[in-house]
Coordinates of N, CA and C and ligand atoms in Angstrom, one line a residue:
M1 N 1.0 15.0 18.9 CA 0.4 15.4 19.8 C -0.5 16.4 18.6
D2 N 0.1 16.5 17.6 CA -0.7 17.7 16.7 C -1.1 16.6 15.8
W3 N -1.8 15.2 15.8 CA -2.6 14.6 15.1 C -3.5 14.6 16.5
Q4 N -3.0 14.7 17.5 CA -4.5 14.5 18.6 C -5.0 15.8 18.3
R5 N -4.5 16.6 18.5 CA -5.1 18.5 18.3 C -6.2 17.9 17.2
Q6 N -5.4 17.8 15.8 CA -5.9 17.5 15.1 C -7.5 17.0 14.4
F7 N -7.1 16.0 15.3 CA -8.8 14.7 14.7 C -9.4 14.7 16.5
Y8 N -9.8 15.7 17.4 CA -10.2 15.1 19.0 C -11.0 14.9 18.4
S9 N -11.9 15.1 17.8 CA -13.2 14.5 17.7 C -14.0 13.9 16.4
E10 N -15.1 13.5 16.7 CA -15.9 12.7 15.5 C -16.2 13.5 14.2
N11 N -16.7 15.1 14.9 CA -17.1 15.8 13.9 C -15.3 16.8 13.1
A12 N -14.3 16.7 13.8 CA -12.6 17.0 12.9 C -12.5 15.3 12.6
C13 N -12.6 15.1 12.5 CA -12.4 13.6 12.1 C -13.4 13.7 10.4
L14 N -15.1 13.6 10.4 CA -15.4 14.2 9.5 C -15.4 14.9 8.8
D15 N -15.1 16.5 9.5 CA -14.8 17.7 8.4 C -13.3 17.2 7.7
Y16 N -12.6 16.5 7.9 CA -11.2 16.3 7.0 C -11.8 15.5 6.0
L17 N -12.4 14.1 6.4 CA -12.9 13.7 5.4 C -13.7 13.7 4.3
K18 N -14.4 15.3 4.4 CA -15.5 16.1 3.5 C -14.5 16.7 3.3
M19 N -13.3 17.7 3.4 CA -12.4 18.1 2.9 C -11.8 17.2 1.1
Q20 N -11.4 16.1 1.8 CA -10.7 15.0 1.2 C -11.9 14.6 -0.2
R21 N -13.0 14.5 0.5 CA -13.9 13.5 -0.6 C -14.6 14.8 -1.8
W22 N -15.0 16.1 -1.3 CA -15.7 16.8 -1.6 C -14.4 18.4 -1.8
P23 N -13.8 18.3 -1.9 CA -12.7 20.2 -1.7 C -13.5 21.0 -2.5
D24 N -14.3 20.7 -3.8 CA -15.2 21.6 -4.2 C -16.9 21.5 -4.0
G25 N -16.7 21.0 -3.1 CA -18.0 21.1 -2.4 C -18.8 19.7 -2.8
F26 N -20.2 19.2 -2.1 CA -20.6 18.1 -2.5 C -21.1 17.7 -3.7
I27 N -20.8 16.3 -4.2 CA -21.5 15.8 -5.6 C -22.0 14.7 -5.2
C28 N -23.2 14.8 -5.5 CA -24.2 13.1 -5.7 C -23.7 12.2 -6.2
P29 N -23.5 11.0 -6.0 CA -22.4 9.6 -6.5 C -22.9 9.5 -7.7
K30 N -24.6 9.2 -7.2 CA -25.3 8.7 -8.1 C -25.9 9.7 -9.6
C31 N -26.3 10.9 -9.5 CA -26.6 12.0 -10.5 C -25.4 13.1 -11.1
G32 N -24.0 13.3 -9.6 CA -23.6 14.3 -10.4 C -24.3 15.6 -9.7
H33 N -25.3 15.7 -9.3 CA -25.8 17.0 -9.0 C -24.6 17.7 -7.4
R34 N -24.7 18.9 -7.4 CA -23.9 19.4 -6.6 C -24.9 20.2 -5.2
Q35 N -25.7 19.7 -5.3 CA -26.6 20.9 -4.4 C -27.5 19.6 -3.5
A36 N -27.2 19.8 -1.9 CA -27.9 18.7 -1.0 C -28.7 19.4 0.1
Y37 N -29.1 19.0 0.6 CA -29.6 18.8 2.1 C -29.0 18.2 3.2
Q38 N -28.9 18.6 4.4 CA -28.1 17.9 4.9 C -28.8 17.4 6.3
I39 N -29.0 16.0 6.5 CA -29.5 15.8 7.9 C -28.5 15.4 8.7
H40 N -28.8 16.7 9.1 CA -28.2 16.7 10.3 C -27.8 15.6 11.8
T41 N -29.0 15.3 12.4 CA -29.0 14.3 13.0 C -28.7 13.2 12.3
R42 N -28.2 12.3 11.1 CA -27.6 10.9 10.8 C -26.1 11.2 10.2
E43 N -25.9 12.3 9.9 CA -24.7 12.5 9.1 C -24.7 12.1 7.6
L44 N -26.4 12.7 7.3 CA -26.4 12.6 5.5 C -26.9 13.6 4.4
Y45 N -26.1 13.1 4.1 CA -26.6 14.3 2.5 C -27.7 14.0 1.9
E46 N -29.1 14.3 1.2 CA -29.8 14.5 0.3 C -29.3 14.7 -0.5
C47 N -29.5 14.3 -2.0 CA -29.3 15.1 -3.0 C -30.6 16.0 -3.6
C48 N -30.3 17.2 -3.7 CA -31.7 17.5 -4.5 C -32.2 17.2 -5.7
Q49 N -31.6 16.8 -6.0 CA -32.2 16.1 -7.6 C -32.7 14.4 -7.7
C50 N -32.1 13.9 -7.4 CA -32.1 12.2 -7.4 C -32.5 12.1 -5.9
H51 N -32.2 12.6 -4.9 CA -32.6 12.4 -3.5 C -32.3 10.9 -2.9
K52 N -31.0 10.9 -3.5 CA -30.2 9.7 -2.7 C -29.6 10.0 -1.3
Q53 N -30.1 9.5 -0.8 CA -28.8 10.2 0.8 C -27.6 9.0 0.5
T54 N -26.8 9.9 1.1 CA -25.6 9.3 1.4 C -24.5 9.9 2.5
S55 N -23.2 8.9 2.9 CA -23.2 10.1 3.6 C -20.8 10.4 3.5
V56 N -20.6 11.3 4.2 CA -19.4 11.2 3.9 C -18.4 9.7 3.8
T57 N -18.6 9.0 3.9 CA -18.4 7.5 4.4 C -18.9 6.9 3.3
S58 N -19.5 6.6 3.0 CA -20.4 5.7 2.3 C -19.3 5.6 0.9
D59 N -19.0 4.6 0.8 CA -18.4 3.8 -0.7 C -17.2 4.0 0.0
T60 N -16.8 3.9 0.9 CA -14.9 4.6 1.5 C -14.5 3.3 2.1
L61 N -13.6 3.2 2.7 CA -13.1 2.3 3.7 C -13.8 2.4 5.2
F62 N -14.3 3.3 5.3 CA -15.3 3.4 6.5 C -16.4 3.2 6.1
H63 N -16.9 3.1 5.0 CA -18.3 2.6 4.8 C -18.8 1.4 6.1
G64 N -20.3 2.0 6.4 CA -20.9 1.5 7.5 C -20.2 0.8 8.7
T65 N -19.2 1.5 8.7 CA -18.5 1.1 10.1 C -19.5 1.7 11.4
H66 N -19.2 1.0 12.6 CA -19.6 1.4 13.8 C -18.5 1.8 14.8
I67 N -17.7 2.0 14.1 CA -16.1 2.0 15.3 C -16.1 3.7 14.9
P68 N -15.8 4.4 16.4 CA -16.0 5.9 15.9 C -14.5 6.0 15.1
L69 N -14.9 7.2 14.1 CA -13.6 7.8 13.3 C -12.3 7.9 14.1
S70 N -12.6 8.7 14.8 CA -11.2 9.1 16.1 C -10.7 7.9 16.7
K71 N -11.4 6.9 16.8 CA -10.2 5.5 16.8 C -9.3 4.8 15.4
W72 N -10.5 5.0 14.5 CA -9.7 4.7 12.8 C -8.6 5.6 12.6
F73 N -8.8 6.6 12.7 CA -8.0 7.9 13.0 C -6.8 7.7 13.5
T74 N -7.3 7.0 15.0 CA -5.2 7.2 15.8 C -5.1 5.5 15.0
A75 N -5.6 5.0 15.0 CA -5.1 3.3 13.9 C -4.4 3.7 13.1
I76 N -5.0 4.3 12.1 CA -4.0 5.1 10.9 C -2.8 5.7 11.6
Y77 N -2.7 6.4 12.4 CA -1.6 7.2 13.1 C -0.8 6.6 13.3
F78 N -0.7 5.0 14.4 CA 0.2 4.4 14.8 C 0.7 3.4 13.5
I79 N -0.6 3.4 12.5 CA 0.5 2.1 11.5 C 1.2 2.9 10.6
G80 N 1.0 4.0 10.3 CA 1.8 4.7 9.9 C 3.3 5.7 10.3
S81 N 3.1 5.5 12.0 CA 4.6 6.1 12.4 C 5.6 5.0 13.1
D82 N 5.1 3.5 12.6 CA 5.6 2.9 13.7 C 6.2 1.6 12.0
K83 N 7.5 2.2 11.9 CA 8.2 1.4 11.1 C 8.2 -0.3 10.7
G84 N 8.1 -0.7 11.9 CA 7.7 -2.1 11.9 C 6.0 -2.4 12.0
G85 N 5.1 -1.5 11.9 CA 3.9 -1.9 11.5 C 3.5 -1.8 12.9
I86 N 2.2 -2.6 13.2 CA 1.6 -3.1 14.8 C 0.7 -3.5 14.5
S87 N 0.8 -4.2 15.5 CA 0.4 -5.7 15.3 C -1.3 -5.3 16.2
A88 N -2.5 -6.6 15.9 CA -3.9 -6.0 16.8 C -3.5 -6.4 18.4
L89 N -2.9 -6.8 18.2 CA -2.7 -7.0 20.2 C -2.6 -5.9 20.9
R90 N -1.4 -5.0 19.6 CA -1.1 -3.4 20.4 C -2.6 -2.4 20.0
L91 N -3.0 -2.9 18.7 CA -3.7 -2.1 18.5 C -5.0 -2.0 20.0
K92 N -5.9 -2.9 19.8 CA -6.6 -3.5 20.8 C -6.8 -2.8 21.7
K93 N -5.2 -2.8 22.6 CA -5.1 -2.0 23.9 C -5.0 -0.4 23.5
L94 N -4.3 -0.3 22.5 CA -4.0 1.5 22.2 C -5.5 2.1 22.2
I95 N -6.5 1.6 21.0 CA -7.8 2.2 20.9 C -8.9 1.8 21.5
E96 N -8.9 0.5 22.4 CA -10.0 0.3 23.1 C -11.0 -0.7 22.6
V97 N -10.9 -1.3 21.4 CA -12.0 -2.5 21.1 C -11.3 -3.9 21.0
N98 N -12.3 -4.7 20.9 CA -11.5 -6.3 21.2 C -10.4 -6.3 19.6
W99 N -10.0 -7.5 19.8 CA -8.7 -8.2 19.2 C -9.8 -8.4 17.9
R100 N -10.4 -8.8 17.6 CA -11.3 -9.0 16.1 C -11.5 -7.7 15.6
T101 N -11.8 -6.4 16.2 CA -12.0 -5.2 15.4 C -10.6 -4.9 14.9
A102 N -9.6 -4.8 15.9 CA -8.3 -4.4 15.8 C -7.8 -4.9 14.5
R103 N -8.2 -6.7 14.2 CA -7.5 -7.4 13.5 C -8.4 -6.9 12.2
L104 N -9.6 -6.5 12.0 CA -10.3 -5.9 11.2 C -10.2 -4.8 10.6
I105 N -9.5 -3.6 11.7 CA -9.3 -2.4 11.0 C -7.8 -2.5 10.4
L106 N -7.0 -3.0 11.0 CA -5.3 -3.5 10.3 C -5.6 -4.0 9.0
K107 N -6.4 -4.7 8.8 CA -7.1 -5.7 7.4 C -7.0 -4.7 6.4
K108 N -7.9 -4.0 6.6 CA -8.4 -2.9 5.6 C -7.8 -2.2 5.6
L109 N -6.6 -1.3 6.5 CA -5.9 -0.1 6.5 C -5.2 -1.3 5.0
R110 N -4.8 -2.3 5.5 CA -3.5 -2.7 4.5 C -3.9 -2.8 3.2
I111 N -4.8 -3.0 3.0 CA -5.9 -3.3 1.6 C -5.5 -1.9 1.2
A112 N -5.7 -0.6 1.6 CA -6.0 0.2 1.2 C -4.3 1.1 1.2
M113 N -3.9 0.7 2.0 CA -2.4 0.7 1.4 C -1.6 0.2 0.2
G114 N -1.9 -0.7 -0.3 CA -1.8 -1.6 -1.3 C -2.7 -0.6 -2.4
H115 N -3.5 -0.4 -2.4 CA -4.2 0.2 -3.1 C -3.4 1.8 -3.9
R116 N -3.2 2.6 -2.7 CA -2.7 3.3 -2.9 C -1.4 3.2 -3.9
D117 N -0.2 2.2 -2.9 CA 0.6 1.9 -3.7 C 0.7 1.3 -5.1
R118 N -0.4 1.0 -5.9 CA -0.6 0.6 -6.8 C -0.9 2.2 -7.7
L119 N -1.0 2.9 -7.4 CA -1.4 4.1 -8.2 C 0.3 4.6 -8.1
Y120 N 1.2 4.4 -7.9 CA 2.5 5.0 -8.1 C 3.3 3.8 -9.0
W121 N 3.9 4.6 -10.5 CA 4.7 4.1 -11.2 C 5.7 4.6 -10.9
L122 N 7.2 3.7 -10.6 CA 8.6 3.6 -10.6 C 8.8 4.9 -12.0
S123 N 10.1 5.4 -11.9 CA 10.1 6.3 -13.3 C 11.8 6.5 -12.8
G124 N 12.7 7.0 -14.0 CA 14.1 7.3 -13.9 C 14.9 6.5 -13.9
N125 N 16.1 5.8 -12.8 CA 17.1 4.9 -13.2 C 16.2 4.2 -12.1
I126 N 16.1 2.8 -12.1 CA 15.3 1.8 -11.7 C 16.8 0.3 -11.1
E127 N 17.0 -0.3 -10.4 CA 17.7 -1.3 -10.2 C 16.5 -2.4 -9.9
L128 N 15.9 -3.8 -10.6 CA 15.3 -4.5 -10.4 C 16.0 -6.1 -9.8
D129 N 15.4 -6.6 -9.0 CA 15.9 -7.8 -8.5 C 15.0 -9.3 -7.7
D130 N 15.1 -10.2 -8.0 CA 14.3 -11.0 -7.8 C 14.9 -11.2 -6.1
C131 N 14.0 -11.8 -5.1 CA 14.4 -12.6 -3.8 C 13.4 -13.6 -3.3
L132 N 14.0 -14.1 -2.0 CA 13.2 -15.2 -1.3 C 12.9 -15.0 -0.5
V133 N 11.7 -15.1 0.2 CA 11.4 -14.7 1.9 C 10.9 -16.5 2.5
G134 N 11.2 -16.6 3.3 CA 10.7 -17.9 3.8 C 11.6 -18.3 5.4
G135 N 12.4 -17.7 5.5 CA 13.3 -18.0 7.0 C 14.6 -19.3 6.3
K136 N 15.4 -19.3 7.0 CA 16.3 -20.1 6.7 C 15.5 -22.0 7.0
Q137 N 16.2 -22.7 5.9 CA 15.8 -23.8 5.7 C 16.9 -25.3 5.2
K138 N 16.8 -26.2 5.9 CA 18.1 -26.9 5.1 C 17.2 -26.9 3.6
G139 N 18.4 -27.8 2.8 CA 18.1 -28.3 1.2 C 18.3 -27.1 0.5
K140 N 18.5 -27.1 -0.5 CA 18.6 -26.4 -1.8 C 18.5 -25.0 -1.4
R141 N 19.9 -24.2 -1.5 CA 19.8 -23.2 -1.2 C 19.2 -21.8 -2.4
G142 N 18.8 -20.3 -2.4 CA 18.7 -19.7 -3.4 C 17.6 -20.1 -4.5
R143 N 17.7 -20.2 -5.6 CA 16.2 -20.2 -6.6 C 16.2 -21.3 -6.5
G144 N 14.7 -21.7 -6.3 CA 14.5 -23.0 -6.4 C 14.4 -23.9 -5.1
A145 N 14.8 -23.4 -3.3 CA 14.8 -23.9 -2.6 C 13.0 -23.9 -2.8
A146 N 12.9 -25.3 -1.5 CA 11.7 -25.3 -1.6 C 10.7 -24.5 -0.4
G147 N 9.7 -24.3 -0.5 CA 9.1 -23.3 0.7 C 9.3 -22.0 0.7
K148 N 9.8 -21.3 -0.5 CA 10.1 -19.6 0.1 C 8.8 -19.3 -1.5
T149 N 8.9 -18.2 -0.8 CA 7.9 -17.4 -2.0 C 8.5 -16.3 -2.7
P150 N 8.7 -16.2 -3.8 CA 10.1 -15.6 -4.8 C 8.9 -13.9 -4.7
I151 N 9.8 -13.1 -4.2 CA 9.6 -11.6 -4.8 C 10.2 -10.8 -5.6
I152 N 9.6 -10.0 -6.1 CA 10.8 -9.2 -7.6 C 10.3 -7.8 -6.5
V153 N 11.5 -7.2 -6.8 CA 11.6 -6.2 -6.0 C 12.1 -5.0 -6.8
A154 N 11.9 -3.7 -7.0 CA 12.5 -2.7 -8.4 C 12.5 -1.5 -6.9
V155 N 13.7 -1.2 -7.2 CA 13.8 0.8 -6.6 C 14.7 1.5 -7.4
E156 N 13.6 2.9 -7.2 CA 14.6 4.0 -8.2 C 15.5 4.1 -7.2
T157 N 16.8 4.4 -8.1 CA 17.7 4.9 -7.4 C 18.3 6.2 -8.0
Q158 N 18.7 7.3 -7.0 CA 18.7 8.4 -6.9 C 20.4 8.3 -6.0
G159 N 21.4 8.4 -7.3 CA 22.7 9.0 -6.7 C 22.9 7.2 -6.1
E160 N 22.9 8.1 -4.6 CA 23.0 6.9 -3.8 C 22.2 6.4 -2.7
R161 N 21.5 7.2 -3.1 CA 19.8 7.6 -2.3 C 18.8 6.3 -2.9
A162 N 18.0 5.9 -2.1 CA 17.1 4.9 -2.7 C 15.7 6.0 -3.1
G163 N 14.8 5.5 -3.8 CA 13.6 6.5 -3.8 C 12.2 5.5 -3.7
Y164 N 11.3 5.4 -4.7 CA 10.0 4.6 -4.1 C 10.0 3.1 -4.6
I165 N 9.9 2.3 -3.5 CA 10.2 0.4 -3.3 C 8.9 0.1 -4.4
A166 N 8.9 -0.8 -4.9 CA 7.6 -1.6 -5.2 C 8.1 -3.2 -5.3
M167 N 7.4 -3.6 -4.8 CA 7.6 -5.1 -4.4 C 6.2 -5.8 -4.6
Q168 N 6.5 -7.2 -4.8 CA 5.0 -7.8 -5.2 C 5.9 -9.1 -5.0
A169 N 5.0 -10.3 -4.0 CA 5.3 -11.7 -4.4 C 4.9 -12.2 -5.3
V170 N 5.3 -13.3 -6.1 CA 4.7 -14.2 -7.5 C 4.7 -15.9 -7.0
N171 N 4.0 -16.2 -8.2 CA 4.3 -17.7 -7.4 C 5.8 -18.1 -8.2
R172 N 6.1 -17.8 -9.0 CA 7.9 -18.1 -9.4 C 8.0 -16.6 -10.3
I173 N 9.5 -16.4 -10.7 CA 10.0 -15.5 -11.3 C 9.9 -16.1 -12.8
S174 N 9.5 -15.5 -13.5 CA 9.2 -16.5 -14.9 C 8.5 -15.2 -15.8
H175 N 8.7 -15.0 -16.9 CA 8.4 -14.0 -18.2 C 7.4 -13.0 -17.7
Q176 N 6.4 -14.1 -17.6 CA 5.0 -13.4 -17.7 C 5.0 -12.7 -15.8
S177 N 5.4 -13.0 -15.1 CA 4.9 -12.7 -13.5 C 5.7 -11.4 -14.1
V178 N 7.8 -11.9 -14.5 CA 8.1 -10.4 -14.4 C 7.2 -9.2 -14.9
E179 N 6.8 -9.7 -16.5 CA 6.0 -8.4 -17.4 C 5.1 -8.1 -16.8
Q180 N 4.1 -8.9 -15.5 CA 3.0 -8.2 -15.3 C 3.8 -7.1 -14.0
F181 N 4.5 -7.8 -13.4 CA 5.2 -6.6 -12.4 C 5.6 -5.4 -13.0
V182 N 6.3 -5.4 -13.8 CA 7.0 -4.2 -14.7 C 5.9 -3.3 -15.6
Q183 N 4.6 -3.9 -15.8 CA 3.4 -3.3 -16.2 C 2.7 -2.5 -14.8
A184 N 2.8 -3.5 -14.3 CA 1.7 -2.9 -12.8 C 2.7 -1.4 -12.3
H185 N 4.1 -1.8 -12.2 CA 4.8 -0.9 -11.3 C 5.6 0.4 -11.9
I186 N 6.2 -0.1 -13.5 CA 7.4 1.1 -13.9 C 6.6 1.5 -15.1
L187 N 7.1 2.4 -15.1 CA 6.0 3.9 -16.3 C 7.2 3.0 -17.6
P188 N 6.7 3.1 -19.1 CA 7.4 2.8 -19.9 C 8.9 3.5 -20.2
N189 N 9.5 3.1 -21.0 CA 10.9 3.3 -21.4 C 11.8 3.9 -20.1
Q190 N 11.8 3.3 -19.0 CA 12.8 3.8 -18.4 C 13.7 3.2 -18.4
Y191 N 14.7 3.4 -17.5 CA 16.3 2.9 -17.1 C 16.5 2.1 -16.3
V192 N 16.2 0.6 -16.6 CA 16.2 -0.9 -15.7 C 17.5 -1.6 -15.8
R193 N 17.6 -1.5 -14.5 CA 19.1 -2.1 -14.5 C 18.4 -3.8 -13.6
S194 N 19.3 -4.8 -14.4 CA 18.6 -5.8 -13.4 C 19.9 -6.9 -13.7
D195 N 20.0 -8.3 -12.9 CA 21.2 -9.4 -13.3 C 20.7 -10.2 -14.8
G196 N 21.4 -10.9 -15.4 CA 21.2 -11.8 -16.1 C 20.3 -12.4 -16.1
L197 N 19.5 -13.2 -15.4 CA 18.4 -14.1 -15.0 C 17.5 -14.4 -16.6
R198 N 17.2 -15.2 -17.1 CA 17.1 -15.5 -18.1 C 15.2 -14.7 -18.4
A199 N 14.2 -14.9 -17.1 CA 13.0 -14.8 -16.9 C 13.3 -12.5 -16.9
L200 N 14.4 -12.2 -16.9 CA 14.6 -10.8 -17.0 C 14.7 -10.0 -17.8
T201 N 14.6 -11.0 -19.0 CA 15.1 -10.5 -20.4 C 14.0 -9.6 -20.9
I202 N 13.1 -10.6 -20.8 CA 11.6 -9.6 -20.7 C 11.3 -8.4 -20.9
I203 N 11.8 -7.6 -19.7 CA 12.1 -6.7 -19.5 C 12.1 -5.4 -20.3
D204 N 13.3 -6.1 -21.6 CA 13.7 -5.3 -22.7 C 12.5 -4.6 -23.7
K205 N 11.4 -5.6 -23.5 CA 10.3 -5.1 -24.4 C 9.5 -3.8 -24.1
T206 N 9.3 -3.7 -23.0 CA 8.9 -2.2 -22.7 C 10.0 -1.0 -22.0
Q207 N 11.0 -1.4 -21.6 CA 12.2 -1.1 -21.0 C 13.7 -0.4 -21.5
H208 N 14.8 0.6 -21.2 CA 15.9 0.5 -22.0 C 16.6 -0.3 -20.7
H209 N 16.4 -1.5 -21.1 CA 17.1 -2.7 -19.7 C 18.7 -2.7 -20.1
E210 N 19.2 -3.0 -18.7 CA 20.4 -3.5 -19.0 C 20.8 -4.4 -17.9
A211 N 21.2 -5.7 -18.7 CA 20.9 -6.7 -17.4 C 23.2 -7.1 -17.5
R212 N 23.1 -7.6 -16.2 CA 24.1 -7.5 -15.6 C 24.6 -9.0 -14.9
V213 N 25.4 -9.6 -15.2 CA 26.2 -10.8 -14.1 C 26.4 -10.2 -12.9
T214 N 26.1 -10.7 -11.9 CA 26.9 -10.2 -10.3 C 28.2 -11.2 -10.7
P215 N 29.3 -10.4 -10.3 CA 30.9 -11.9 -10.1 C 29.9 -12.9 -8.5
K216 N 30.3 -13.6 -8.9 CA 29.7 -14.6 -7.9 C 30.4 -14.1 -6.6
E217 N 31.8 -13.7 -6.6 CA 32.1 -13.1 -4.9 C 31.0 -12.0 -4.3
N218 N 30.6 -11.4 -5.5 CA 29.4 -10.5 -5.0 C 28.4 -10.9 -4.3
R219 N 28.0 -12.3 -4.4 CA 26.6 -12.8 -4.7 C 26.5 -12.5 -3.1
R220 N 26.8 -13.3 -2.3 CA 26.7 -13.6 -0.9 C 26.5 -12.6 -0.2
R221 N 27.6 -11.1 -0.5 CA 27.3 -10.3 0.4 C 26.1 -9.1 0.5
I222 N 25.6 -9.7 -1.2 CA 24.5 -9.0 -1.3 C 23.3 -9.4 -0.7
E223 N 23.3 -11.2 -0.9 CA 22.1 -11.8 0.3 C 22.3 -11.2 1.7
K224 N 23.3 -10.7 1.9 CA 23.4 -10.5 3.5 C 22.6 -9.3 3.7
Q225 N 22.8 -7.8 2.5 CA 22.9 -6.9 2.8 C 20.7 -6.5 2.9
I226 N 20.3 -7.4 2.2 CA 18.7 -7.4 2.4 C 18.0 -7.1 3.7
P227 N 17.7 -5.9 4.2 CA 17.2 -6.1 5.6 C 16.1 -6.9 5.8
M228 N 15.6 -7.4 7.2 CA 14.7 -8.2 7.1 C 13.3 -7.1 6.8
R229 N 13.4 -5.7 7.4 CA 12.4 -5.3 7.8 C 11.8 -4.7 6.1
L230 N 12.8 -4.8 4.7 CA 11.9 -4.3 3.8 C 11.6 -6.1 3.3
L231 N 11.9 -7.3 3.5 CA 11.3 -8.3 3.3 C 9.7 -8.5 4.0
N232 N 9.7 -7.6 4.9 CA 8.3 -7.5 6.1 C 7.4 -7.0 5.0
I233 N 8.2 -5.7 4.4 CA 7.2 -4.7 3.6 C 6.7 -5.5 2.0
A234 N 7.6 -6.7 2.0 CA 7.4 -7.3 0.5 C 5.9 -7.6 0.6
I235 N 5.4 -8.6 2.0 CA 4.5 -9.2 1.9 C 3.4 -8.2 2.5
F236 N 4.1 -7.8 3.2 CA 2.9 -6.6 3.6 C 2.0 -5.7 2.4
H237 N 3.0 -5.1 1.6 CA 2.3 -4.6 0.4 C 2.0 -5.7 -1.0
S238 N 2.0 -6.7 -0.8 CA 1.8 -7.3 -2.2 C 0.2 -7.4 -2.9
P239 N 0.4 -7.1 -3.6 CA -1.2 -6.7 -3.7 C -1.7 -8.5 -3.8
M240 N -0.9 -9.5 -4.4 CA -1.8 -11.0 -4.7 C -1.5 -11.7 -3.7
N241 N -1.0 -11.0 -2.4 CA -1.0 -11.3 -0.9 C -1.6 -11.1 -0.1
S242 N -2.5 -9.9 -0.5 CA -3.4 -8.8 0.4 C -4.2 -10.2 1.5
C243 N -4.1 -9.5 2.7 CA -5.0 -10.4 3.6 C -6.6 -9.4 3.2
Ligands
LIG1 ZN1 -28.6 13.1 -7.5

């Protein structure tokens, strides 16, 4: 209800975006000048110096959109408030657009969420591991099983609690993919614990790394503990698999 009260109209949404984009007043994206004429009829700002016309939404997620911002904002609310995410079919009904539009909105929002996540680096005590997604299949189990996508996962540990989580789908678990993951998601010189997999030894290069071999009797128990919801997020947030 608070959300609806705050973003009840196009102008309310535009005002909010304006506050986010230009908290200290207008800045021309071309020349950096701080004064503009406002063309109210088209929601445009014309720079007083270089005369470039720009809008609050240009070069943002909403660039050139014909969908009302209030519908975008409602979509953001639903995607952010539901643990399991939201389908295009359900969004279509909620904001009264066609299925293609709903799918496009979700796609853009997911990419934006991926970009935001990439701005965050994990720090402190971190547990790092790899896992596979792809459902139950016959044949080889664990690493080397066919038709599965390997995922690298890192979690900040704060005592018994988990902090931020970084996940990424990779082609295979190798020195190269682990190194890229660590560079992209973990600040240098943090305390990282992992199992003794050889590909993970590359973590030593930039982190205080402790590799521990998981006792055999504990392996099955750990496999069972990975909640499906986390695995869904892995695909969802993976920069390499961004839709
Ligand atoms: Zn300008």
